[in-house]
Short mmCIF file of C-alpha atoms in Angstrom, two decimals:
data_model
loop_
_atom_site.label_atom_id
_atom_site.label_comp_id
_atom_site.label_asym_id
_atom_site.label_seq_id
_atom_site.Cartn_x
_atom_site.Cartn_y
_atom_site.Cartn_z
CA MET A 1 0.00 0.00 0.00
CA THR A 2 1.92 3.04 -1.16
CA SER A 3 -0.47 5.88 -0.37
CA ARG A 4 -2.87 5.53 2.52
CA SER A 5 -5.90 7.68 3.03
CA GLN A 6 -6.43 9.18 6.48
CA VAL A 7 -10.19 9.00 5.81
CA ALA A 8 -12.16 5.76 6.08
CA ARG A 9 -14.40 4.84 3.16
CA GLU A 10 -18.08 5.12 4.00
CA GLY A 11 -21.33 4.18 2.33
CA ARG A 12 -22.27 1.14 0.34
CA ASP A 13 -22.43 2.44 -3.22
CA LYS A 14 -19.38 0.33 -4.24
CA GLN A 15 -20.24 -2.59 -1.96
CA LEU A 16 -20.18 -6.10 -3.44
CA TYR A 17 -22.94 -8.65 -2.84
CA ASP A 18 -23.39 -12.29 -3.83
CA ASN A 19 -27.03 -13.41 -4.17
CA GLY A 20 -28.04 -10.86 -1.52
CA ALA A 21 -25.19 -11.61 0.89
CA ARG A 22 -22.87 -8.68 1.69
CA LEU A 23 -19.24 -9.59 1.00
CA VAL A 24 -16.97 -8.62 3.91
CA ALA A 25 -13.16 -8.81 3.87
CA GLY A 26 -10.92 -8.75 6.91
CA CYS A 27 -7.64 -9.76 8.46
CA VAL A 28 -6.28 -11.67 11.39
CA PRO A 29 -3.40 -9.25 12.08
CA ILE A 30 -0.66 -11.16 13.88
CA ASP A 31 2.66 -10.63 15.60
CA LYS A 32 4.17 -14.04 14.86
CA GLN A 33 7.13 -13.67 17.28
CA GLY A 34 4.96 -12.58 20.19
CA ARG A 35 2.08 -14.94 19.31
CA ARG A 36 -0.34 -12.02 19.50
CA VAL A 37 -3.39 -10.85 17.54
CA LEU A 38 -4.41 -7.22 17.06
CA LEU A 39 -8.11 -6.71 17.79
CA VAL A 40 -10.26 -3.58 17.56
CA GLY A 41 -13.21 -2.46 19.61
CA SER A 42 -16.60 -2.83 17.99
CA THR A 43 -18.32 0.44 17.11
CA LYS A 44 -21.72 -1.24 17.48
CA LYS A 45 -21.30 -2.98 20.85
CA LYS A 46 -19.25 -1.26 23.55
CA GLY A 47 -16.70 -3.56 25.17
CA GLU A 48 -16.80 -6.12 22.34
CA TRP A 49 -13.56 -7.05 20.53
CA VAL A 50 -13.50 -7.94 16.84
CA LEU A 51 -11.13 -8.54 13.96
CA PRO A 52 -10.75 -5.60 11.56
CA LYS A 53 -13.12 -6.12 8.63
CA GLY A 54 -15.54 -4.34 6.36
CA GLY A 55 -17.22 -4.26 2.99
CA TRP A 56 -15.37 -5.52 -0.08
CA GLU A 57 -15.80 -2.89 -2.78
CA ASN A 58 -15.91 -3.20 -6.56
CA ASP A 59 -12.64 -1.34 -7.19
CA GLU A 60 -10.37 -3.65 -5.19
CA THR A 61 -9.36 -7.29 -4.74
CA GLN A 62 -10.36 -9.25 -1.65
CA GLU A 63 -6.82 -8.88 -0.30
CA GLU A 64 -6.80 -5.13 -0.95
CA ALA A 65 -10.14 -4.76 0.84
CA ALA A 66 -8.89 -6.76 3.84
CA ALA A 67 -5.67 -4.73 4.05
CA ARG A 68 -7.58 -1.43 3.64
CA GLU A 69 -10.02 -2.32 6.42
CA THR A 70 -7.13 -3.33 8.70
CA TRP A 71 -5.45 0.01 8.00
CA GLU A 72 -8.66 2.04 8.52
CA GLU A 73 -9.79 0.29 11.70
CA ALA A 74 -6.49 -0.68 13.37
CA GLY A 75 -3.77 1.45 11.76
CA ALA A 76 -1.84 -1.73 10.98
CA LEU A 77 0.24 -2.31 7.87
CA GLY A 78 1.75 -5.60 6.80
CA ARG A 79 1.89 -8.52 4.43
CA ILE A 80 -1.04 -10.76 3.59
CA VAL A 81 0.44 -14.24 4.03
CA GLY A 82 -2.57 -16.52 3.70
CA HIS A 83 -6.26 -16.99 2.97
CA LEU A 84 -8.10 -18.26 6.06
CA GLY A 85 -11.45 -19.06 4.50
CA GLU A 86 -14.93 -17.78 3.75
CA TYR A 87 -17.61 -17.95 6.42
CA GLU A 88 -21.35 -17.38 6.19
CA HIS A 89 -22.84 -15.13 8.87
CA LYS A 90 -26.47 -15.01 10.03
CA VAL A 91 -28.04 -17.44 7.54
CA ASN A 92 -31.77 -16.85 7.01
CA LYS A 93 -33.44 -20.15 7.99
CA ARG A 94 -36.27 -19.64 5.51
CA THR A 95 -34.25 -18.68 2.43
CA GLY A 96 -30.86 -20.21 3.30
CA VAL A 97 -29.18 -16.96 2.24
CA PRO A 98 -26.60 -15.51 4.63
CA ASP A 99 -26.74 -11.86 5.67
CA SER A 100 -23.04 -11.67 4.85
CA VAL A 101 -20.04 -13.74 3.85
CA PHE A 102 -16.79 -12.99 5.67
CA ILE A 103 -13.51 -13.56 3.79
CA PHE A 104 -10.49 -13.56 6.10
CA PHE A 105 -6.76 -13.35 5.44
CA GLU A 106 -3.78 -13.61 7.75
CA MET A 107 -1.63 -10.47 7.91
CA GLU A 108 1.84 -10.38 9.42
CA VAL A 109 1.92 -6.89 10.90
CA GLU A 110 5.04 -4.93 9.98
CA LYS A 111 4.07 -1.48 11.25
CA ILE A 112 1.52 0.14 13.54
CA GLU A 113 0.81 3.79 12.74
CA LYS A 114 0.04 6.32 15.46
CA GLU A 115 -2.57 8.05 13.32
CA TYR A 116 -5.12 6.19 11.21
CA PRO A 117 -8.65 6.85 9.91
CA GLU A 118 -10.71 5.35 12.77
CA MET A 119 -8.39 6.19 15.67
CA ARG A 120 -11.06 8.32 17.34
CA LYS A 121 -13.80 5.71 16.78
CA ARG A 122 -12.12 2.50 18.00
CA GLU A 123 -9.67 1.20 20.51
CA ARG A 124 -7.04 -1.28 19.29
CA ARG A 125 -5.15 -3.74 21.44
CA TRP A 126 -2.78 -6.70 21.13
CA PHE A 127 -4.02 -9.90 22.77
CA PRO A 128 -2.23 -13.22 23.30
CA PHE A 129 -3.53 -15.65 20.65
CA GLU A 130 -5.50 -17.89 23.03
CA GLN A 131 -7.13 -14.89 24.71
CA ALA A 132 -8.05 -13.38 21.33
CA LYS A 133 -9.77 -16.65 20.37
CA ALA A 134 -11.69 -16.63 23.64
CA ILE A 135 -12.92 -13.03 23.45
CA VAL A 136 -13.77 -12.33 19.80
CA ALA A 137 -17.47 -11.75 19.51
CA LYS A 138 -18.48 -13.54 16.32
CA LYS A 139 -18.27 -17.26 15.49
CA VAL A 140 -16.93 -16.45 12.02
CA MET A 141 -14.01 -14.67 13.67
CA LYS A 142 -13.27 -17.59 15.99
CA LYS A 143 -13.23 -19.86 12.93
CA ALA A 144 -10.77 -17.57 11.13
CA LEU A 145 -8.51 -17.47 14.19
CA GLU A 146 -8.57 -21.28 14.35
CA GLN A 147 -7.21 -21.36 10.77
CA CYS A 148 -4.35 -18.93 11.35
CA SER A 149 -0.70 -19.99 11.67
CA LEU A 150 -0.63 -19.29 15.42
CA GLN A 151 -3.09 -22.17 16.03
CA GLY A 152 -1.07 -25.07 17.35
CA ALA A 153 2.22 -23.21 16.90
#
């Protein structure tokens, strides 16, 4: 990422959907040496910790969307080193269509910036891997963490 915006993208005019499901890209940002994961505070539920993620837009790849969201929400920069899977979230029992599909990648964090787009909206914090797995709010995030290289390392 050569030039980074200090303003987070907003709105859903470029948002991608698949048969009604919103496509969401995110990262498991890791510190491999310290066996830690960088989590961000949810803007919807106070006190809840989540992985950085957000809408995949039509002018970027999945990896670019995941890296952008990690930059915007956590101020973290790094290398995408693996695809961790795609996970359906909130499947409608009647139609079988998920509300959203989360696509997660593993990012080895190389730099944490002091200033980033959502620094006034969210807290960010490093957690030991096992603690991160225990406290993330959504099942799809637990599943992504279970696929990352820190699992069983």
